[in-house]
Protein backbone atom coordinates (compact mmCIF):
# COMPACT_ATOMS: atom_id res chain seq x y z
CA UNK A 1 0.00 0.00 0.00
CA UNK A 2 1.10 3.55 -0.56
CA UNK A 3 0.32 6.74 1.27
CA UNK A 4 -1.32 8.02 -1.95
CA UNK A 5 -3.69 5.00 -2.01
CA UNK A 6 -4.81 5.98 1.45
CA UNK A 7 -4.93 9.75 1.06
CA UNK A 8 -7.06 9.48 -2.09
CA UNK A 9 -10.09 8.57 0.00
CA UNK A 10 -9.53 10.56 3.17
CA UNK A 11 -11.98 13.28 4.10
CA UNK A 12 -10.64 13.98 7.60
CA UNK A 13 -8.52 16.98 8.51
CA UNK A 14 -6.44 15.85 11.50
CA UNK A 15 -6.82 12.05 11.63
CA UNK A 16 -4.47 10.66 9.02
CA UNK A 17 -2.79 13.99 8.26
CA UNK A 18 0.53 12.24 8.85
CA UNK A 19 0.69 8.61 7.70
CA UNK A 20 3.32 5.90 8.08
CA UNK A 21 2.46 3.00 5.75
CA UNK A 22 4.31 -0.34 5.78
CA UNK A 23 4.14 -3.48 3.72
CA UNK A 24 5.23 -5.38 6.79
CA UNK A 25 5.91 -4.41 10.41
CA UNK A 26 6.04 -6.22 13.75
CA UNK A 27 3.06 -4.33 15.18
CA UNK A 28 1.65 -0.93 14.33
CA UNK A 29 0.83 -0.26 17.99
CA UNK A 30 4.45 -0.39 19.13
CA UNK A 31 5.57 1.78 16.22
CA UNK A 32 2.89 4.35 17.02
CA UNK A 33 3.88 4.26 20.70
CA UNK A 34 7.45 5.09 19.78
CA UNK A 35 6.26 7.95 17.58
CA UNK A 36 4.06 9.27 20.39
CA UNK A 37 6.99 9.18 22.80
CA UNK A 38 9.00 11.18 20.25
CA UNK A 39 6.24 13.79 20.22
CA UNK A 40 4.28 12.92 17.05
CA UNK A 41 1.04 14.81 16.60
CA UNK A 42 -2.45 13.73 17.42
CA UNK A 43 -4.05 11.91 14.50
CA UNK A 44 -0.79 10.35 13.28
CA UNK A 45 -1.63 7.05 11.58
CA UNK A 46 0.48 3.91 11.31
CA UNK A 47 -0.87 1.24 8.98
CA UNK A 48 0.52 -2.02 7.59
CA UNK A 49 -0.46 -4.67 5.05
CA UNK A 50 1.02 -7.29 7.32
CA UNK A 51 1.97 -7.53 11.00
CA UNK A 52 4.51 -10.13 12.01
CA UNK A 53 3.60 -9.87 15.68
CA UNK A 54 0.11 -8.39 15.70
CA UNK A 55 -1.02 -8.06 19.29
CA UNK A 56 -4.45 -8.55 20.78
CA UNK A 57 -5.60 -7.76 24.30
CA UNK A 58 -4.37 -9.80 27.24
CA UNK A 59 -1.23 -10.97 25.47
CA UNK A 60 -3.10 -12.65 22.63
CA UNK A 61 -2.08 -12.70 18.98
CA UNK A 62 -4.03 -10.80 16.33
CA UNK A 63 -4.32 -12.87 13.13
CA UNK A 64 -4.82 -10.98 9.89
CA UNK A 65 -4.10 -12.16 6.35
CA UNK A 66 -1.63 -9.96 4.52
CA UNK A 67 -3.18 -7.30 2.30
CA UNK A 68 -6.79 -8.27 2.99
CA UNK A 69 -7.75 -6.30 6.06
CA UNK A 70 -7.09 -3.13 7.99
CA UNK A 71 -4.50 -3.17 10.76
CA UNK A 72 -3.65 0.31 11.94
CA UNK A 73 -2.94 2.44 14.98
CA UNK A 74 -3.35 6.13 15.57
CA UNK A 75 -2.26 8.59 18.21
CA UNK A 76 -4.63 10.69 20.30
CA UNK A 77 -3.82 13.11 23.10
CA UNK A 78 -7.07 13.23 25.00
CA UNK A 79 -7.84 15.63 27.76
CA UNK A 80 -9.01 12.95 30.16
CA UNK A 81 -7.85 11.53 33.49
CA UNK A 82 -5.91 8.25 33.22
CA UNK A 83 -8.77 6.29 34.81
CA UNK A 84 -11.07 7.24 31.91
CA UNK A 85 -8.87 5.56 29.32
CA UNK A 86 -11.45 2.75 29.02
CA UNK A 87 -13.89 5.18 27.43
CA UNK A 88 -11.51 5.48 24.49
CA UNK A 89 -12.05 1.85 23.59
CA UNK A 90 -15.81 2.38 23.63
CA UNK A 91 -15.32 5.48 21.50
CA UNK A 92 -13.22 3.55 18.98
CA UNK A 93 -15.66 0.61 18.98
CA UNK A 94 -18.65 2.81 18.32
CA UNK A 95 -16.81 4.69 15.54
CA UNK A 96 -15.96 1.40 13.82
CA UNK A 97 -19.53 0.16 14.29
CA UNK A 98 -20.94 3.33 12.69
CA UNK A 99 -18.47 3.02 9.79
CA UNK A 100 -19.40 -0.63 9.23
CA UNK A 101 -23.05 0.32 9.15
CA UNK A 102 -22.33 3.05 6.64
CA UNK A 103 -20.31 0.94 4.21
CA UNK A 104 -22.19 -2.36 4.46
CA UNK A 105 -25.71 -1.45 5.56
CA UNK A 106 -25.36 -4.07 8.28
CA UNK A 107 -25.76 -2.96 11.89
CA UNK A 108 -22.94 -4.56 13.88
CA UNK A 109 -22.89 -5.12 17.63
CA UNK A 110 -20.41 -3.92 20.24
CA UNK A 111 -19.22 -6.22 22.96
CA UNK A 112 -17.72 -4.58 26.03
CA UNK A 113 -15.03 -3.44 26.31
CA UNK A 114 -13.89 -3.19 22.72
CA UNK A 115 -14.95 -5.79 20.20
CA UNK A 116 -17.27 -5.38 17.25
CA UNK A 117 -19.33 -8.33 16.07
CA UNK A 118 -21.49 -9.16 13.08
CA UNK A 119 -23.92 -12.07 13.37
CA UNK A 120 -22.28 -13.22 16.60
CA UNK A 121 -18.77 -13.32 15.11
CA UNK A 122 -15.91 -10.93 15.78
CA UNK A 123 -15.07 -8.59 12.91
CA UNK A 124 -12.94 -6.04 14.76
CA UNK A 125 -10.69 -5.88 17.81
CA UNK A 126 -9.27 -2.78 19.46
CA UNK A 127 -6.18 -2.42 21.61
CA UNK A 128 -5.72 0.94 23.37
CA UNK A 129 -2.44 1.62 25.11
CA UNK A 130 -1.75 4.66 27.27
CA UNK A 131 1.56 6.49 27.29
CA UNK A 132 2.41 8.09 30.59
CA UNK A 133 5.04 10.73 31.21
CA UNK A 134 5.57 11.55 34.86
CA UNK A 135 2.29 9.86 35.82
CA UNK A 136 0.35 11.98 33.34
CA UNK A 137 -1.48 10.46 30.40
CA UNK A 138 0.36 12.14 27.54
CA UNK A 139 -1.00 10.10 24.64
CA UNK A 140 -2.98 7.00 23.80
CA UNK A 141 -2.38 4.68 20.90
CA UNK A 142 -5.57 3.12 19.60
CA UNK A 143 -4.90 0.02 17.52
CA UNK A 144 -7.68 -1.31 15.32
CA UNK A 145 -7.81 -4.63 13.51
CA UNK A 146 -10.79 -4.77 11.16
CA UNK A 147 -11.35 -7.81 8.98
CA UNK A 148 -12.41 -6.54 5.58
CA UNK A 149 -11.84 -9.05 2.77
CA UNK A 150 -10.45 -12.12 4.52
CA UNK A 151 -12.43 -15.26 3.63
CA UNK A 152 -10.61 -17.96 5.60
CA UNK A 153 -9.33 -17.88 9.14
CA UNK A 154 -6.89 -20.09 11.06
CA UNK A 155 -8.55 -23.02 12.82
CA UNK A 156 -8.29 -21.37 16.28
CA UNK A 157 -10.69 -18.62 15.27
CA UNK A 158 -12.57 -20.17 12.34
CA UNK A 159 -15.80 -20.46 14.29
CA UNK A 160 -15.61 -17.06 15.94
CA UNK A 161 -14.23 -14.62 13.35
CA UNK A 162 -15.79 -12.96 10.34
CA UNK A 163 -15.06 -10.18 7.85
CA UNK A 164 -17.11 -7.52 6.09
CA UNK A 165 -16.86 -9.56 2.91
CA UNK A 166 -18.16 -12.74 4.52
CA UNK A 167 -21.00 -10.83 6.15
CA UNK A 168 -22.05 -8.69 3.18
CA UNK A 169 -21.14 -11.04 0.32
CA UNK A 170 -18.96 -8.58 -1.57
CA UNK A 171 -15.42 -7.26 -1.67
CA UNK A 172 -14.74 -3.83 -0.16
CA UNK A 173 -12.13 -1.21 -0.97
CA UNK A 174 -10.01 -1.28 2.19
CA UNK A 175 -9.02 2.34 1.91
CA UNK A 176 -12.60 3.48 1.47
CA UNK A 177 -13.45 1.56 4.65
CA UNK A 178 -10.46 3.12 6.42
CA UNK A 179 -11.54 6.61 5.34
CA UNK A 180 -15.03 5.98 6.71
CA UNK A 181 -13.68 4.69 10.03
CA UNK A 182 -11.40 7.73 10.38
CA UNK A 183 -14.28 10.04 9.53
CA UNK A 184 -16.36 8.64 12.40
CA UNK A 185 -13.37 8.64 14.75
CA UNK A 186 -12.67 12.27 13.98
CA UNK A 187 -16.26 13.45 14.24
CA UNK A 188 -16.87 11.68 17.57
CA UNK A 189 -13.55 12.76 19.06
CA UNK A 190 -14.91 16.14 20.04
CA UNK A 191 -17.08 14.34 22.63
CA UNK A 192 -13.92 13.00 24.26
CA UNK A 193 -12.15 16.35 24.25
CA UNK A 194 -15.18 18.17 25.65
CA UNK A 195 -15.79 15.48 28.23
CA UNK A 196 -19.17 14.50 26.81
CA UNK A 197 -18.63 10.91 27.78
CA UNK A 198 -22.39 10.37 27.97
CA UNK A 199 -22.73 10.89 24.25
CA UNK A 200 -20.23 8.07 23.62
CA UNK A 201 -21.94 5.82 26.15
CA UNK A 202 -25.37 6.36 24.66
CA UNK A 203 -24.13 5.69 21.13
CA UNK A 204 -22.40 2.56 22.38
CA UNK A 205 -25.63 1.46 24.04
CA UNK A 206 -27.32 1.47 20.65
CA UNK A 207 -24.90 -1.14 19.38
CA UNK A 208 -24.60 -3.14 22.57
CA UNK A 209 -25.05 -6.89 22.40
CA UNK A 210 -24.62 -7.77 26.05
CA UNK A 211 -27.21 -6.34 28.36
CA UNK A 212 -29.54 -8.84 29.96
CA UNK A 213 -27.27 -11.70 28.99
CA UNK A 214 -25.56 -14.10 31.34
CA UNK A 215 -21.82 -13.50 31.13
CA UNK A 216 -18.58 -14.68 32.62
CA UNK A 217 -16.01 -12.02 33.37
CA UNK A 218 -12.39 -12.69 34.20
CA UNK A 219 -10.03 -10.09 35.55
CA UNK A 220 -6.99 -10.12 37.81
CA UNK A 221 -7.21 -13.90 38.37
CA UNK A 222 -10.86 -13.66 39.38
CA UNK A 223 -13.87 -14.97 37.53
CA UNK A 224 -17.37 -13.69 38.18
CA UNK A 225 -20.59 -14.71 36.55
CA UNK A 226 -23.72 -12.65 36.35
CA UNK A 227 -26.06 -10.65 34.17
CA UNK A 228 -24.58 -7.76 32.18
CA UNK A 229 -26.66 -4.78 33.27
CA UNK A 230 -25.39 -1.51 31.89
CA UNK A 231 -22.45 0.77 31.35
CA UNK A 232 -21.27 2.81 34.32
CA UNK A 233 -20.76 6.56 33.86
CA UNK A 234 -17.03 6.04 33.48
CA UNK A 235 -17.39 3.35 30.81
CA UNK A 236 -17.04 0.39 33.19
CA UNK A 237 -19.44 -2.55 33.00
CA UNK A 238 -22.00 -3.15 35.74
CA UNK A 239 -22.83 -6.79 36.37
CA UNK A 240 -25.57 -8.15 38.55
CA UNK A 241 -24.20 -10.98 40.64
CA UNK A 242 -27.05 -12.53 42.63
CA UNK A 243 -28.45 -9.49 44.44
CA UNK A 244 -25.34 -7.36 44.28
CA UNK A 245 -23.99 -5.18 41.56
CA UNK A 246 -20.32 -5.16 40.68
CA UNK A 247 -18.42 -2.91 38.35
CA UNK A 248 -15.47 -4.04 36.28
CA UNK A 249 -13.17 -1.69 34.41
CA UNK A 250 -10.95 -3.99 32.38
CA UNK A 251 -11.78 -7.60 31.86
CA UNK A 252 -12.30 -10.43 29.45
CA UNK A 253 -15.97 -11.15 28.90
CA UNK A 254 -17.61 -14.29 27.56
CA UNK A 255 -21.29 -14.38 26.81
CA UNK A 256 -22.48 -17.69 28.26
CA UNK A 257 -26.11 -17.50 27.30
CA UNK A 258 -27.44 -15.38 24.45
C1 LIG B 1 -8.17 -7.72 20.48
O1 LIG B 1 -9.27 -7.99 20.00
O2 LIG B 1 -7.65 -8.44 21.34
C2 LIG B 1 -7.47 -6.47 20.04
C3 LIG B 1 -6.88 -6.61 18.66
C4 LIG B 1 -6.17 -5.37 18.18
C5 LIG B 1 -5.49 -5.59 16.86
C6 LIG B 1 -4.90 -4.34 16.27
S1 LIG B 1 -4.32 -4.56 14.63
C7 LIG B 1 -3.51 -3.01 14.67
C8 LIG B 1 -2.90 -2.87 16.05
N1 LIG B 1 -1.60 -3.48 16.08
C9 LIG B 1 -1.55 -4.55 16.88
O3 LIG B 1 -0.56 -5.27 17.06
N2 LIG B 1 -2.75 -4.74 17.45
C10 LIG B 1 -3.71 -3.74 17.03
mmCIF file of N, CA, C and O in Angstrom, residues 16 46 49 67 91 115 121 124 131 148 158 189 191 194 204 217 235 244 249:
data_model
loop_
_atom_site.group_PDB
_atom_site.id
_atom_site.type_symbol
_atom_site.label_atom_id
_atom_site.label_comp_id
_atom_site.label_asym_id
_atom_site.label_seq_id
_atom_site.Cartn_x
_atom_site.Cartn_y
_atom_site.Cartn_z
ATOM 1 N N UNK A 16 -5.061 11.116 10.265
ATOM 2 C CA UNK A 16 -4.473 10.655 9.018
ATOM 3 C C UNK A 16 -3.731 11.755 8.265
ATOM 4 O O UNK A 16 -3.299 11.559 7.138
ATOM 5 N N UNK A 46 -0.487 4.931 11.720
ATOM 6 C CA UNK A 46 0.483 3.910 11.309
ATOM 7 C C UNK A 46 -0.321 2.721 10.802
ATOM 8 O O UNK A 46 -1.188 2.209 11.508
ATOM 9 N N UNK A 49 0.200 -3.567 5.762
ATOM 10 C CA UNK A 49 -0.457 -4.669 5.047
ATOM 11 C C UNK A 49 -0.332 -5.961 5.824
ATOM 12 O O UNK A 49 -1.154 -6.857 5.699
ATOM 13 N N UNK A 67 -2.576 -8.017 3.413
ATOM 14 C CA UNK A 67 -3.185 -7.295 2.300
ATOM 15 C C UNK A 67 -4.700 -7.381 2.194
ATOM 16 O O UNK A 67 -5.290 -6.824 1.265
ATOM 17 N N UNK A 91 -15.276 4.468 22.564
ATOM 18 C CA UNK A 91 -15.323 5.483 21.497
ATOM 19 C C UNK A 91 -14.843 4.900 20.157
ATOM 20 O O UNK A 91 -15.468 5.098 19.110
ATOM 21 N N UNK A 115 -14.870 -4.968 21.405
ATOM 22 C CA UNK A 115 -14.953 -5.790 20.200
ATOM 23 C C UNK A 115 -16.181 -5.385 19.401
ATOM 24 O O UNK A 115 -17.173 -4.941 19.964
ATOM 25 N N UNK A 121 -20.194 -13.037 15.339
ATOM 26 C CA UNK A 121 -18.765 -13.322 15.114
ATOM 27 C C UNK A 121 -17.962 -12.029 15.121
ATOM 28 O O UNK A 121 -18.427 -10.990 14.651
ATOM 29 N N UNK A 124 -13.918 -7.077 14.431
ATOM 30 C CA UNK A 124 -12.938 -6.037 14.755
ATOM 31 C C UNK A 124 -12.515 -6.129 16.210
ATOM 32 O O UNK A 124 -13.350 -6.365 17.094
ATOM 33 N N UNK A 131 0.158 6.116 27.125
ATOM 34 C CA UNK A 131 1.562 6.485 27.289
ATOM 35 C C UNK A 131 1.621 7.530 28.389
ATOM 36 O O UNK A 131 0.970 8.581 28.303
ATOM 37 N N UNK A 148 -11.639 -7.090 6.700
ATOM 38 C CA UNK A 148 -12.408 -6.536 5.582
ATOM 39 C C UNK A 148 -12.688 -7.608 4.529
ATOM 40 O O UNK A 148 -13.838 -7.975 4.292
ATOM 41 N N UNK A 158 -11.667 -19.958 13.481
ATOM 42 C CA UNK A 158 -12.570 -20.167 12.339
ATOM 43 C C UNK A 158 -14.044 -20.003 12.711
ATOM 44 O O UNK A 158 -14.826 -19.435 11.972
ATOM 45 N N UNK A 189 -14.645 12.451 18.121
ATOM 46 C CA UNK A 189 -13.551 12.762 19.056
ATOM 47 C C UNK A 189 -13.818 14.001 19.895
ATOM 48 O O UNK A 189 -13.401 14.085 21.054
ATOM 49 N N UNK A 191 -16.389 14.741 21.384
ATOM 50 C CA UNK A 191 -17.077 14.343 22.627
ATOM 51 C C UNK A 191 -16.080 13.943 23.707
ATOM 52 O O UNK A 191 -16.331 14.121 24.895
ATOM 53 N N UNK A 194 -14.314 17.279 24.866
ATOM 54 C CA UNK A 194 -15.177 18.172 25.651
ATOM 55 C C UNK A 194 -15.826 17.441 26.810
ATOM 56 O O UNK A 194 -16.806 17.916 27.379
ATOM 57 N N UNK A 204 -22.847 3.949 22.200
ATOM 58 C CA UNK A 204 -22.396 2.560 22.385
ATOM 59 C C UNK A 204 -23.592 1.679 22.754
ATOM 60 O O UNK A 204 -23.731 0.556 22.256
ATOM 61 N N UNK A 217 -16.984 -13.100 33.478
ATOM 62 C CA UNK A 217 -16.010 -12.022 33.374
ATOM 63 C C UNK A 217 -14.752 -12.414 34.108
ATOM 64 O O UNK A 217 -14.809 -12.784 35.287
ATOM 65 N N UNK A 235 -17.667 4.314 31.877
ATOM 66 C CA UNK A 235 -17.389 3.349 30.810
ATOM 67 C C UNK A 235 -17.148 1.935 31.311
ATOM 68 O O UNK A 235 -16.951 1.022 30.510
ATOM 69 N N UNK A 244 -26.263 -8.497 44.259
ATOM 70 C CA UNK A 244 -25.335 -7.360 44.281
ATOM 71 C C UNK A 244 -25.009 -6.897 42.874
ATOM 72 O O UNK A 244 -25.128 -7.649 41.920
ATOM 73 N N UNK A 249 -13.707 -2.706 35.303
ATOM 74 C CA UNK A 249 -13.165 -1.693 34.407
ATOM 75 C C UNK A 249 -12.424 -2.304 33.220
ATOM 76 O O UNK A 249 -12.499 -1.821 32.117
#
